[in-house]
Amino acid sequence: MAPAGGSRTRADWPARLAGSARWLFLTAYLVAVVFPMCWVFYTSAKTTQQIYKSPFGLPKVITAPGRANAEPLVRNYRKAWTGSHFGQYFVNSLIVVSVSLVGVVLLGSMAAYVLARFEFRGRNAAYFLFLCGLLIPMQLVLIPLFFQFSDMGEGLTHLLAPAARAMGLGNLTVSLHDSHAGLILIYIAFSLAFTVFTLTSFFRTLPGELREAAMIDGAGEYRIFFSVMMPLGKPGIVTIAIFNFLGLWNEYLFGLVFLSSDKLKTLPLGLASISMQAQYKSDFGLLFAALVISMAPTILVYIILQEKLTRGITVGALKG
Amino acid sequence: MKNRGQNLFIATFLGPPLLLYAVFVLMPAVNAFRYSLTRWDGLGSASWVGLANFRAILASGSEFLPAIGHNLFLTFVPGVGILSLALFFAYSIHQRIRGGRLYRVAFFFPNVISGVAVALLWVLIYSTSDVGLLNGLLKLMGHTDPIPFTESGRLLWAIVPMSIWSGTGFFMVLFLAAMENIPETYYEAAKLDGASSAVQFRSITLPLMWDVLTTGIVFLVVGGLKFFDAVYVMENGRPSGSTHTMSTLMYSKVFQEYNVGYGTAISVMLFLLVLAATAASLRLMRRERLEY
């Protein structure tokens, strides 16, 4: 800090030097973070031969835009999307993640609302059980879950088949191994602990008078929840939904263990398998295009919801 | 009457989530302890072996002890870089430097990308073919022989810059949020006393964000203990003894060697380590907490 009235004197030079050094460092780091990303994007528009010839060079479609030069780009993405099934993986990710998100947000806010707003016997025990989940690594659950999945499928069949028959849906068999339904149930169950933990403290902060007012107006508990509390809880729910979206979209280990057929794979699984298989190792155009397809959705969400997303991803840490 | 209606409401709202959570998380977690005391190939009947699996994984010459070492390496070597860079970036942005918002948005970027995509991106950066960004740079500098950065002997070191690259943004945002919570008046008072920026950082910022710093360390350690994606992908699904982490070892013991009891014992050890790390940092946090 320069003393008031004193302009930039010689005494300032260490501070200015430090300032410049800091600027230089921050900028260098900025390049290190951003450049590899740009590199992946623009390289996905080059043929493998072009990549070999000049690995850093910009693709022709950027230096000389035109239909002919866009051809490698189109070919790489077409090859990734249909030839290597990334279109299928993309749709699979979309199905698994969106159904899981709806499930975890709905079940999580139901449990959190009850735990935050009602007094009843066993409430602390239930809350404590959810808290335990924060400390359980997925690795601990993975193996027993894998070997119990067939029993659980049978159990669910027993549980749901009568209802399905009653509803005229015919004979229902639930199989959890190598199915999206199985993975979705795991994703929901595993995301519940953190979701319930965060939303419970969020629902506690909402004013209680609203519920009483709605009750006087004759609304039942269910109506109060769906038409008063859920809308009020939207900021917290959106934050936790974004947090879960990122975690689930990028999840790899559960998928690796529970999905085996290619047509069911999610994006991280598809990406890992082409990057591990020798036959694709030299088709760089394809690899770069596949990488872009996998990264694009979360990057897009980040660009659109940037503030909310950073809040979402750090929410637990600041509360805890 | 009203009370019965309310109890029914509580049961229908809490029941389904609790049941799902109990069946898919709590029950398997408890069963893991049972599995870890058996020898089982996943198909036939399991035989009870007591603590034999734990004796085996902790015996000298087992693959488990080096795997813990690799986890600790992958936690602390990048961890030091991540924490110091994140603190430096957060503090710089907190001081309202020009372009602060750009730095914040850009530095966080890699955190939204999946571990698998990050691993593949770095495989391409490190590639020994002409594609490799890093070997390309070395070639421009006159170094002709490409360096195989990702071969087993070097892989853990190669993961260090990758982890720093992909992890720093999260901790920066976390620390920045903590710094913004510190009342401005403390800094004003310190400035009146003529405290330099470095002194202010040491005696105001750091102590007042201690809780968040500890939380950050817990995240870092727990993440390091669970490390899986990059090692598994970069080793093509077959990590070797010199690269296995606890998670990849557990995976290959169970799903490639069908040694279920042994693999589950590893997951139990992993759980206990996560528990110990969390408990230790919570204690540290409580002792050092400053009220303000």
JSON list of N, CA and C in Angstrom, two decimals, chain A residues 22 26 30 32-33 37 39-40 55-56 114 118 129 133 137 139-141 144 148 152 189 211 222 225 250 252 275-276 281 284 298-299 302 307 313 317, chain B residues 6 12-13 21 23-24 28 31-32 89 92 95 97 101 104-106 108-109 112 114 120-121 130-131 133 165 170 174 219 226 232 236-237 247 267 271:
[
{"chain": "A", "resi": 22, "resn": "ARG", "atom": "N", "xyz": [2.98, -12.43, -10.31]},
{"chain": "A", "resi": 22, "resn": "ARG", "atom": "CA", "xyz": [1.74, -13.13, -10.05]},
{"chain": "A", "resi": 22, "resn": "ARG", "atom": "C", "xyz": [0.88, -13.18, -11.32]},
{"chain": "A", "resi": 26, "resn": "LEU", "atom": "N", "xyz": [-0.41, -16.58, -13.11]},
{"chain": "A", "resi": 26, "resn": "LEU", "atom": "CA", "xyz": [-1.83, -16.85, -13.31]},
{"chain": "A", "resi": 26, "resn": "LEU", "atom": "C", "xyz": [-2.14, -17.07, -14.80]},
{"chain": "A", "resi": 30, "resn": "LEU", "atom": "N", "xyz": [-3.51, -20.31, -16.65]},
{"chain": "A", "resi": 30, "resn": "LEU", "atom": "CA", "xyz": [-4.71, -20.21, -17.48]},
{"chain": "A", "resi": 30, "resn": "LEU", "atom": "C", "xyz": [-4.50, -20.93, -18.81]},
{"chain": "A", "resi": 32, "resn": "ALA", "atom": "N", "xyz": [-2.33, -23.30, -19.39]},
{"chain": "A", "resi": 32, "resn": "ALA", "atom": "CA", "xyz": [-2.20, -24.74, -19.13]},
{"chain": "A", "resi": 32, "resn": "ALA", "atom": "C", "xyz": [-3.55, -25.41, -18.92]},
{"chain": "A", "resi": 33, "resn": "VAL", "atom": "N", "xyz": [-4.51, -24.67, -18.37]},
{"chain": "A", "resi": 33, "resn": "VAL", "atom": "CA", "xyz": [-5.83, -25.25, -18.14]},
{"chain": "A", "resi": 33, "resn": "VAL", "atom": "C", "xyz": [-6.65, -25.24, -19.43]},
{"chain": "A", "resi": 37, "resn": "MET", "atom": "N", "xyz": [-7.88, -28.23, -23.48]},
{"chain": "A", "resi": 37, "resn": "MET", "atom": "CA", "xyz": [-9.29, -28.35, -23.81]},
{"chain": "A", "resi": 37, "resn": "MET", "atom": "C", "xyz": [-9.54, -27.90, -25.25]},
{"chain": "A", "resi": 39, "resn": "TRP", "atom": "N", "xyz": [-7.36, -27.73, -27.58]},
{"chain": "A", "resi": 39, "resn": "TRP", "atom": "CA", "xyz": [-6.64, -28.69, -28.42]},
{"chain": "A", "resi": 39, "resn": "TRP", "atom": "C", "xyz": [-7.53, -29.89, -28.75]},
{"chain": "A", "resi": 40, "resn": "VAL", "atom": "N", "xyz": [-8.23, -30.43, -27.73]},
{"chain": "A", "resi": 40, "resn": "VAL", "atom": "CA", "xyz": [-9.12, -31.57, -27.97]},
{"chain": "A", "resi": 40, "resn": "VAL", "atom": "C", "xyz": [-10.22, -31.18, -28.94]},
{"chain": "A", "resi": 55, "resn": "PRO", "atom": "N", "xyz": [0.70, -32.11, -35.25]},
{"chain": "A", "resi": 55, "resn": "PRO", "atom": "CA", "xyz": [-0.15, -32.37, -34.08]},
{"chain": "A", "resi": 55, "resn": "PRO", "atom": "C", "xyz": [-0.72, -31.09, -33.47]},
{"chain": "A", "resi": 56, "resn": "PHE", "atom": "N", "xyz": [-0.02, -29.96, -33.59]},
{"chain": "A", "resi": 56, "resn": "PHE", "atom": "CA", "xyz": [-0.52, -28.75, -32.94]},
{"chain": "A", "resi": 56, "resn": "PHE", "atom": "C", "xyz": [-1.34, -27.87, -33.86]},
{"chain": "A", "resi": 114, "resn": "VAL", "atom": "N", "xyz": [-39.70, -34.63, 5.83]},
{"chain": "A", "resi": 114, "resn": "VAL", "atom": "CA", "xyz": [-40.23, -35.29, 7.02]},
{"chain": "A", "resi": 114, "resn": "VAL", "atom": "C", "xyz": [-39.25, -35.20, 8.18]},
{"chain": "A", "resi": 118, "resn": "PHE", "atom": "N", "xyz": [-41.05, -32.78, 11.12]},
{"chain": "A", "resi": 118, "resn": "PHE", "atom": "CA", "xyz": [-41.98, -33.53, 11.96]},
{"chain": "A", "resi": 118, "resn": "PHE", "atom": "C", "xyz": [-41.26, -34.14, 13.15]},
{"chain": "A", "resi": 129, "resn": "LEU", "atom": "N", "xyz": [-29.00, -42.88, 10.37]},
{"chain": "A", "resi": 129, "resn": "LEU", "atom": "CA", "xyz": [-28.71, -43.88, 9.33]},
{"chain": "A", "resi": 129, "resn": "LEU", "atom": "C", "xyz": [-28.28, -43.20, 8.02]},
{"chain": "A", "resi": 133, "resn": "GLY", "atom": "N", "xyz": [-24.26, -42.92, 5.78]},
{"chain": "A", "resi": 133, "resn": "GLY", "atom": "CA", "xyz": [-23.99, -43.08, 4.36]},
{"chain": "A", "resi": 133, "resn": "GLY", "atom": "C", "xyz": [-22.92, -42.14, 3.86]},
{"chain": "A", "resi": 137, "resn": "PRO", "atom": "N", "xyz": [-17.76, -45.56, 1.65]},
{"chain": "A", "resi": 137, "resn": "PRO", "atom": "CA", "xyz": [-17.28, -45.47, 0.27]},
{"chain": "A", "resi": 137, "resn": "PRO", "atom": "C", "xyz": [-17.98, -46.51, -0.60]},
{"chain": "A", "resi": 139, "resn": "GLN", "atom": "N", "xyz": [-16.84, -48.40, -2.68]},
{"chain": "A", "resi": 139, "resn": "GLN", "atom": "CA", "xyz": [-16.07, -49.63, -2.78]},
{"chain": "A", "resi": 139, "resn": "GLN", "atom": "C", "xyz": [-16.54, -50.68, -1.77]},
{"chain": "A", "resi": 140, "resn": "LEU", "atom": "N", "xyz": [-17.01, -50.21, -0.59]},
{"chain": "A", "resi": 140, "resn": "LEU", "atom": "CA", "xyz": [-17.44, -51.14, 0.44]},
{"chain": "A", "resi": 140, "resn": "LEU", "atom": "C", "xyz": [-18.74, -51.84, 0.03]},
{"chain": "A", "resi": 141, "resn": "VAL", "atom": "N", "xyz": [-19.58, -51.13, -0.69]},
{"chain": "A", "resi": 141, "resn": "VAL", "atom": "CA", "xyz": [-20.91, -51.62, -1.03]},
{"chain": "A", "resi": 141, "resn": "VAL", "atom": "C", "xyz": [-20.90, -52.49, -2.29]},
{"chain": "A", "resi": 144, "resn": "PRO", "atom": "N", "xyz": [-20.60, -56.85, -2.24]},
{"chain": "A", "resi": 144, "resn": "PRO", "atom": "CA", "xyz": [-21.79, -57.56, -1.77]},
{"chain": "A", "resi": 144, "resn": "PRO", "atom": "C", "xyz": [-23.01, -57.26, -2.65]},
{"chain": "A", "resi": 148, "resn": "GLN", "atom": "N", "xyz": [-25.41, -59.93, -4.49]},
{"chain": "A", "resi": 148, "resn": "GLN", "atom": "CA", "xyz": [-26.78, -60.07, -3.98]},
{"chain": "A", "resi": 148, "resn": "GLN", "atom": "C", "xyz": [-27.82, -59.62, -4.99]},
{"chain": "A", "resi": 152, "resn": "MET", "atom": "N", "xyz": [-31.90, -59.94, -5.03]},
{"chain": "A", "resi": 152, "resn": "MET", "atom": "CA", "xyz": [-32.72, -58.74, -4.94]},
{"chain": "A", "resi": 152, "resn": "MET", "atom": "C", "xyz": [-33.70, -58.67, -6.10]},
{"chain": "A", "resi": 189, "resn": "ALA", "atom": "N", "xyz": [-30.07, -44.81, -4.60]},
{"chain": "A", "resi": 189, "resn": "ALA", "atom": "CA", "xyz": [-29.80, -45.17, -3.21]},
{"chain": "A", "resi": 189, "resn": "ALA", "atom": "C", "xyz": [-28.50, -44.54, -2.73]},
{"chain": "A", "resi": 211, "resn": "ARG", "atom": "N", "xyz": [-46.80, -23.57, 6.50]},
{"chain": "A", "resi": 211, "resn": "ARG", "atom": "CA", "xyz": [-47.48, -24.85, 6.56]},
{"chain": "A", "resi": 211, "resn": "ARG", "atom": "C", "xyz": [-48.78, -24.71, 7.34]},
{"chain": "A", "resi": 222, "resn": "TYR", "atom": "N", "xyz": [-50.03, -33.83, 1.91]},
{"chain": "A", "resi": 222, "resn": "TYR", "atom": "CA", "xyz": [-49.44, -34.09, 0.60]},
{"chain": "A", "resi": 222, "resn": "TYR", "atom": "C", "xyz": [-49.47, -32.85, -0.27]},
{"chain": "A", "resi": 225, "resn": "PHE", "atom": "N", "xyz": [-46.92, -30.37, 0.81]},
{"chain": "A", "resi": 225, "resn": "PHE", "atom": "CA", "xyz": [-45.56, -30.70, 0.36]},
{"chain": "A", "resi": 225, "resn": "PHE", "atom": "C", "xyz": [-45.37, -30.35, -1.11]},
{"chain": "A", "resi": 250, "resn": "ASN", "atom": "N", "xyz": [-20.64, -38.48, -14.59]},
{"chain": "A", "resi": 250, "resn": "ASN", "atom": "CA", "xyz": [-19.23, -38.84, -14.69]},
{"chain": "A", "resi": 250, "resn": "ASN", "atom": "C", "xyz": [-18.90, -40.17, -14.02]},
{"chain": "A", "resi": 252, "resn": "TYR", "atom": "N", "xyz": [-18.12, -43.88, -13.00]},
{"chain": "A", "resi": 252, "resn": "TYR", "atom": "CA", "xyz": [-17.51, -44.96, -13.78]},
{"chain": "A", "resi": 252, "resn": "TYR", "atom": "C", "xyz": [-17.54, -46.33, -13.11]},
{"chain": "A", "resi": 275, "resn": "SER", "atom": "N", "xyz": [-10.75, -46.27, -25.25]},
{"chain": "A", "resi": 275, "resn": "SER", "atom": "CA", "xyz": [-9.37, -45.82, -24.98]},
{"chain": "A", "resi": 275, "resn": "SER", "atom": "C", "xyz": [-8.49, -46.98, -24.52]},
{"chain": "A", "resi": 276, "resn": "MET", "atom": "N", "xyz": [-9.11, -48.10, -24.09]},
{"chain": "A", "resi": 276, "resn": "MET", "atom": "CA", "xyz": [-8.31, -49.23, -23.63]},
{"chain": "A", "resi": 276, "resn": "MET", "atom": "C", "xyz": [-8.11, -50.29, -24.71]},
{"chain": "A", "resi": 281, "resn": "LYS", "atom": "N", "xyz": [-6.52, -47.48, -30.82]},
{"chain": "A", "resi": 281, "resn": "LYS", "atom": "CA", "xyz": [-5.46, -46.65, -30.27]},
{"chain": "A", "resi": 281, "resn": "LYS", "atom": "C", "xyz": [-4.84, -45.71, -31.28]},
{"chain": "A", "resi": 284, "resn": "PHE", "atom": "N", "xyz": [-6.86, -41.53, -34.09]},
{"chain": "A", "resi": 284, "resn": "PHE", "atom": "CA", "xyz": [-6.93, -40.38, -33.20]},
{"chain": "A", "resi": 284, "resn": "PHE", "atom": "C", "xyz": [-8.11, -39.48, -33.49]},
{"chain": "A", "resi": 298, "resn": "THR", "atom": "N", "xyz": [-21.36, -31.77, -19.84]},
{"chain": "A", "resi": 298, "resn": "THR", "atom": "CA", "xyz": [-21.07, -31.13, -18.56]},
{"chain": "A", "resi": 298, "resn": "THR", "atom": "C", "xyz": [-20.47, -29.74, -18.76]},
{"chain": "A", "resi": 299, "resn": "ILE", "atom": "N", "xyz": [-19.68, -29.59, -19.82]},
{"chain": "A", "resi": 299, "resn": "ILE", "atom": "CA", "xyz": [-19.10, -28.28, -20.09]},
{"chain": "A", "resi": 299, "resn": "ILE", "atom": "C", "xyz": [-20.20, -27.28, -20.43]},
{"chain": "A", "resi": 302, "resn": "TYR", "atom": "N", "xyz": [-21.99, -26.36, -17.40]},
{"chain": "A", "resi": 302, "resn": "TYR", "atom": "CA", "xyz": [-21.13, -25.44, -16.63]},
{"chain": "A", "resi": 302, "resn": "TYR", "atom": "C", "xyz": [-21.21, -24.03, -17.17]},
{"chain": "A", "resi": 307, "resn": "GLU", "atom": "N", "xyz": [-22.58, -20.14, -12.01]},
{"chain": "A", "resi": 307, "resn": "GLU", "atom": "CA", "xyz": [-22.62, -19.75, -10.59]},
{"chain": "A", "resi": 307, "resn": "GLU", "atom": "C", "xyz": [-23.28, -20.83, -9.74]},
{"chain": "A", "resi": 313, "resn": "ILE", "atom": "N", "xyz": [-21.44, -27.56, -6.22]},
{"chain": "A", "resi": 313, "resn": "ILE", "atom": "CA", "xyz": [-20.38, -28.54, -6.00]},
{"chain": "A", "resi": 313, "resn": "ILE", "atom": "C", "xyz": [-19.66, -28.30, -4.68]},
{"chain": "A", "resi": 317, "resn": "ALA", "atom": "N", "xyz": [-19.35, -28.94, 1.50]},
{"chain": "A", "resi": 317, "resn": "ALA", "atom": "CA", "xyz": [-18.13, -28.64, 2.22]},
{"chain": "A", "resi": 317, "resn": "ALA", "atom": "C", "xyz": [-18.30, -27.47, 3.16]},
{"chain": "B", "resi": 6, "resn": "GLN", "atom": "N", "xyz": [-51.30, -38.12, 10.05]},
{"chain": "B", "resi": 6, "resn": "GLN", "atom": "CA", "xyz": [-49.94, -37.62, 9.98]},
{"chain": "B", "resi": 6, "resn": "GLN", "atom": "C", "xyz": [-48.92, -38.76, 10.01]},
{"chain": "B", "resi": 12, "resn": "THR", "atom": "N", "xyz": [-45.37, -42.88, 4.53]},
{"chain": "B", "resi": 12, "resn": "THR", "atom": "CA", "xyz": [-45.30, -42.96, 3.07]},
{"chain": "B", "resi": 12, "resn": "THR", "atom": "C", "xyz": [-44.17, -42.10, 2.52]},
{"chain": "B", "resi": 13, "resn": "PHE", "atom": "N", "xyz": [-43.80, -41.04, 3.25]},
{"chain": "B", "resi": 13, "resn": "PHE", "atom": "CA", "xyz": [-42.72, -40.19, 2.74]},
{"chain": "B", "resi": 13, "resn": "PHE", "atom": "C", "xyz": [-41.33, -40.71, 3.12]},
{"chain": "B", "resi": 21, "resn": "TYR", "atom": "N", "xyz": [-32.56, -47.11, 0.48]},
{"chain": "B", "resi": 21, "resn": "TYR", "atom": "CA", "xyz": [-31.23, -46.83, 1.02]},
{"chain": "B", "resi": 21, "resn": "TYR", "atom": "C", "xyz": [-30.73, -48.00, 1.88]},
{"chain": "B", "resi": 23, "resn": "VAL", "atom": "N", "xyz": [-31.63, -51.19, 1.65]},
{"chain": "B", "resi": 23, "resn": "VAL", "atom": "CA", "xyz": [-31.40, -52.40, 0.86]},
{"chain": "B", "resi": 23, "resn": "VAL", "atom": "C", "xyz": [-30.16, -52.27, -0.02]},
{"chain": "B", "resi": 24, "resn": "PHE", "atom": "N", "xyz": [-29.95, -51.08, -0.61]},
{"chain": "B", "resi": 24, "resn": "PHE", "atom": "CA", "xyz": [-28.86, -50.95, -1.58]},
{"chain": "B", "resi": 24, "resn": "PHE", "atom": "C", "xyz": [-27.57, -50.34, -1.01]},
{"chain": "B", "resi": 28, "resn": "PRO", "atom": "N", "xyz": [-25.66, -54.06, 2.06]},
{"chain": "B", "resi": 28, "resn": "PRO", "atom": "CA", "xyz": [-24.39, -54.51, 1.48]},
{"chain": "B", "resi": 28, "resn": "PRO", "atom": "C", "xyz": [-23.17, -54.05, 2.28]},
{"chain": "B", "resi": 31, "resn": "ASN", "atom": "N", "xyz": [-22.86, -56.41, 5.03]},
{"chain": "B", "resi": 31, "resn": "ASN", "atom": "CA", "xyz": [-22.48, -57.71, 4.49]},
{"chain": "B", "resi": 31, "resn": "ASN", "atom": "C", "xyz": [-21.01, -57.77, 4.08]},
{"chain": "B", "resi": 32, "resn": "ALA", "atom": "N", "xyz": [-20.46, -56.61, 3.73]},
{"chain": "B", "resi": 32, "resn": "ALA", "atom": "CA", "xyz": [-19.05, -56.59, 3.33]},
{"chain": "B", "resi": 32, "resn": "ALA", "atom": "C", "xyz": [-18.17, -57.16, 4.44]},
{"chain": "B", "resi": 89, "resn": "PHE", "atom": "N", "xyz": [-4.47, -19.04, -5.62]},
{"chain": "B", "resi": 89, "resn": "PHE", "atom": "CA", "xyz": [-5.44, -18.52, -6.57]},
{"chain": "B", "resi": 89, "resn": "PHE", "atom": "C", "xyz": [-6.61, -17.86, -5.84]},
{"chain": "B", "resi": 92, "resn": "SER", "atom": "N", "xyz": [-5.55, -14.56, -4.37]},
{"chain": "B", "resi": 92, "resn": "SER", "atom": "CA", "xyz": [-5.36, -13.55, -5.41]},
{"chain": "B", "resi": 92, "resn": "SER", "atom": "C", "xyz": [-6.71, -13.02, -5.89]},
{"chain": "B", "resi": 95, "resn": "GLN", "atom": "N", "xyz": [-8.45, -10.79, -3.50]},
{"chain": "B", "resi": 95, "resn": "GLN", "atom": "CA", "xyz": [-7.92, -9.42, -3.44]},
{"chain": "B", "resi": 95, "resn": "GLN", "atom": "C", "xyz": [-8.37, -8.57, -4.61]},
{"chain": "B", "resi": 97, "resn": "ILE", "atom": "N", "xyz": [-8.05, -8.87, -7.91]},
{"chain": "B", "resi": 97, "resn": "ILE", "atom": "CA", "xyz": [-7.13, -8.58, -9.01]},
{"chain": "B", "resi": 97, "resn": "ILE", "atom": "C", "xyz": [-7.90, -8.49, -10.31]},
{"chain": "B", "resi": 101, "resn": "ARG", "atom": "N", "xyz": [-12.50, -12.87, -12.22]},
{"chain": "B", "resi": 101, "resn": "ARG", "atom": "CA", "xyz": [-13.63, -13.71, -12.59]},
{"chain": "B", "resi": 101, "resn": "ARG", "atom": "C", "xyz": [-13.26, -14.71, -13.68]},
{"chain": "B", "resi": 104, "resn": "ARG", "atom": "N", "xyz": [-11.30, -17.48, -12.17]},
{"chain": "B", "resi": 104, "resn": "ARG", "atom": "CA", "xyz": [-12.14, -18.37, -11.37]},
{"chain": "B", "resi": 104, "resn": "ARG", "atom": "C", "xyz": [-12.93, -19.33, -12.28]},
{"chain": "B", "resi": 105, "resn": "VAL", "atom": "N", "xyz": [-13.54, -18.77, -13.30]},
{"chain": "B", "resi": 105, "resn": "VAL", "atom": "CA", "xyz": [-14.35, -19.59, -14.19]},
{"chain": "B", "resi": 105, "resn": "VAL", "atom": "C", "xyz": [-13.46, -20.61, -14.93]},
{"chain": "B", "resi": 106, "resn": "ALA", "atom": "N", "xyz": [-12.31, -20.15, -15.41]},
{"chain": "B", "resi": 106, "resn": "ALA", "atom": "CA", "xyz": [-11.46, -21.03, -16.22]},
{"chain": "B", "resi": 106, "resn": "ALA", "atom": "C", "xyz": [-10.82, -22.12, -15.37]},
{"chain": "B", "resi": 108, "resn": "PHE", "atom": "N", "xyz": [-11.80, -23.56, -12.76]},
{"chain": "B", "resi": 108, "resn": "PHE", "atom": "CA", "xyz": [-12.72, -24.59, -12.27]},
{"chain": "B", "resi": 108, "resn": "PHE", "atom": "C", "xyz": [-13.10, -25.59, -13.36]},
{"chain": "B", "resi": 109, "resn": "PHE", "atom": "N", "xyz": [-12.93, -25.16, -14.61]},
{"chain": "B", "resi": 109, "resn": "PHE", "atom": "CA", "xyz": [-13.35, -25.94, -15.76]},
{"chain": "B", "resi": 109, "resn": "PHE", "atom": "C", "xyz": [-13.07, -27.45, -15.68]},
{"chain": "B", "resi": 112, "resn": "VAL", "atom": "N", "xyz": [-15.44, -30.30, -14.00]},
{"chain": "B", "resi": 112, "resn": "VAL", "atom": "CA", "xyz": [-16.73, -30.83, -14.44]},
{"chain": "B", "resi": 112, "resn": "VAL", "atom": "C", "xyz": [-16.56, -32.01, -15.40]},
{"chain": "B", "resi": 114, "resn": "SER", "atom": "N", "xyz": [-15.39, -35.84, -16.51]},
{"chain": "B", "resi": 114, "resn": "SER", "atom": "CA", "xyz": [-15.31, -37.13, -15.81]},
{"chain": "B", "resi": 114, "resn": "SER", "atom": "C", "xyz": [-13.86, -37.60, -15.68]},
{"chain": "B", "resi": 120, "resn": "LEU", "atom": "N", "xyz": [-8.18, -40.02, -20.39]},
{"chain": "B", "resi": 120, "resn": "LEU", "atom": "CA", "xyz": [-7.93, -40.16, -21.83]},
{"chain": "B", "resi": 120, "resn": "LEU", "atom": "C", "xyz": [-7.26, -38.91, -22.40]},
{"chain": "B", "resi": 121, "resn": "LEU", "atom": "N", "xyz": [-7.71, -37.75, -21.95]},
{"chain": "B", "resi": 121, "resn": "LEU", "atom": "CA", "xyz": [-7.09, -36.50, -22.40]},
{"chain": "B", "resi": 121, "resn": "LEU", "atom": "C", "xyz": [-5.59, -36.51, -22.10]},
{"chain": "B", "resi": 130, "resn": "ASP", "atom": "N", "xyz": [3.23, -39.10, -32.61]},
{"chain": "B", "resi": 130, "resn": "ASP", "atom": "CA", "xyz": [3.34, -37.69, -32.97]},
{"chain": "B", "resi": 130, "resn": "ASP", "atom": "C", "xyz": [2.22, -36.83, -32.41]},
{"chain": "B", "resi": 131, "resn": "VAL", "atom": "N", "xyz": [1.14, -37.50, -31.95]},
{"chain": "B", "resi": 131, "resn": "VAL", "atom": "CA", "xyz": [0.01, -36.76, -31.41]},
{"chain": "B", "resi": 131, "resn": "VAL", "atom": "C", "xyz": [0.37, -36.08, -30.09]},
{"chain": "B", "resi": 133, "resn": "LEU", "atom": "N", "xyz": [1.14, -34.11, -27.08]},
{"chain": "B", "resi": 133, "resn": "LEU", "atom": "CA", "xyz": [1.39, -32.68, -26.91]},
{"chain": "B", "resi": 133, "resn": "LEU", "atom": "C", "xyz": [2.74, -32.45, -26.23]},
{"chain": "B", "resi": 165, "resn": "TRP", "atom": "N", "xyz": [-4.03, -30.57, -12.25]},
{"chain": "B", "resi": 165, "resn": "TRP", "atom": "CA", "xyz": [-4.80, -29.91, -13.31]},
{"chain": "B", "resi": 165, "resn": "TRP", "atom": "C", "xyz": [-6.29, -30.06, -13.09]},
{"chain": "B", "resi": 170, "resn": "PHE", "atom": "N", "xyz": [-11.67, -26.97, -7.84]},
{"chain": "B", "resi": 170, "resn": "PHE", "atom": "CA", "xyz": [-12.65, -27.24, -6.79]},
{"chain": "B", "resi": 170, "resn": "PHE", "atom": "C", "xyz": [-12.22, -26.61, -5.47]},
{"chain": "B", "resi": 174, "resn": "LEU", "atom": "N", "xyz": [-13.80, -23.51, -3.22]},
{"chain": "B", "resi": 174, "resn": "LEU", "atom": "CA", "xyz": [-14.11, -23.77, -1.81]},
{"chain": "B", "resi": 174, "resn": "LEU", "atom": "C", "xyz": [-13.43, -22.73, -0.91]},
{"chain": "B", "resi": 219, "resn": "PHE", "atom": "N", "xyz": [-11.53, -34.01, 2.10]},
{"chain": "B", "resi": 219, "resn": "PHE", "atom": "CA", "xyz": [-11.93, -34.36, 0.73]},
{"chain": "B", "resi": 219, "resn": "PHE", "atom": "C", "xyz": [-10.77, -34.93, -0.06]},
{"chain": "B", "resi": 226, "resn": "LYS", "atom": "N", "xyz": [-9.68, -43.42, -2.34]},
{"chain": "B", "resi": 226, "resn": "LYS", "atom": "CA", "xyz": [-10.59, -44.16, -3.22]},
{"chain": "B", "resi": 226, "resn": "LYS", "atom": "C", "xyz": [-10.10, -44.21, -4.66]},
{"chain": "B", "resi": 232, "resn": "TYR", "atom": "N", "xyz": [-6.83, -47.20, -13.54]},
{"chain": "B", "resi": 232, "resn": "TYR", "atom": "CA", "xyz": [-7.45, -48.31, -14.25]},
{"chain": "B", "resi": 232, "resn": "TYR", "atom": "C", "xyz": [-7.46, -48.08, -15.76]},
{"chain": "B", "resi": 236, "resn": "ASN", "atom": "N", "xyz": [-4.98, -49.72, -18.97]},
{"chain": "B", "resi": 236, "resn": "ASN", "atom": "CA", "xyz": [-5.81, -50.57, -19.82]},
{"chain": "B", "resi": 236, "resn": "ASN", "atom": "C", "xyz": [-6.55, -51.67, -19.06]},
{"chain": "B", "resi": 237, "resn": "GLY", "atom": "N", "xyz": [-6.99, -51.35, -17.86]},
{"chain": "B", "resi": 237, "resn": "GLY", "atom": "CA", "xyz": [-7.77, -52.32, -17.10]},
{"chain": "B", "resi": 237, "resn": "GLY", "atom": "C", "xyz": [-6.95, -53.39, -16.40]},
{"chain": "B", "resi": 247, "resn": "SER", "atom": "N", "xyz": [-8.31, -49.54, -4.65]},
{"chain": "B", "resi": 247, "resn": "SER", "atom": "CA", "xyz": [-9.53, -49.83, -5.42]},
{"chain": "B", "resi": 247, "resn": "SER", "atom": "C", "xyz": [-9.27, -50.69, -6.64]},
{"chain": "B", "resi": 267, "resn": "SER", "atom": "N", "xyz": [-11.66, -53.80, 0.64]},
{"chain": "B", "resi": 267, "resn": "SER", "atom": "CA", "xyz": [-12.63, -52.71, 0.71]},
{"chain": "B", "resi": 267, "resn": "SER", "atom": "C", "xyz": [-12.94, -52.34, 2.16]},
{"chain": "B", "resi": 271, "resn": "PHE", "atom": "N", "xyz": [-12.45, -48.70, 3.85]},
{"chain": "B", "resi": 271, "resn": "PHE", "atom": "CA", "xyz": [-13.47, -48.03, 4.66]},
{"chain": "B", "resi": 271, "resn": "PHE", "atom": "C", "xyz": [-12.89, -47.56, 6.00]}
]
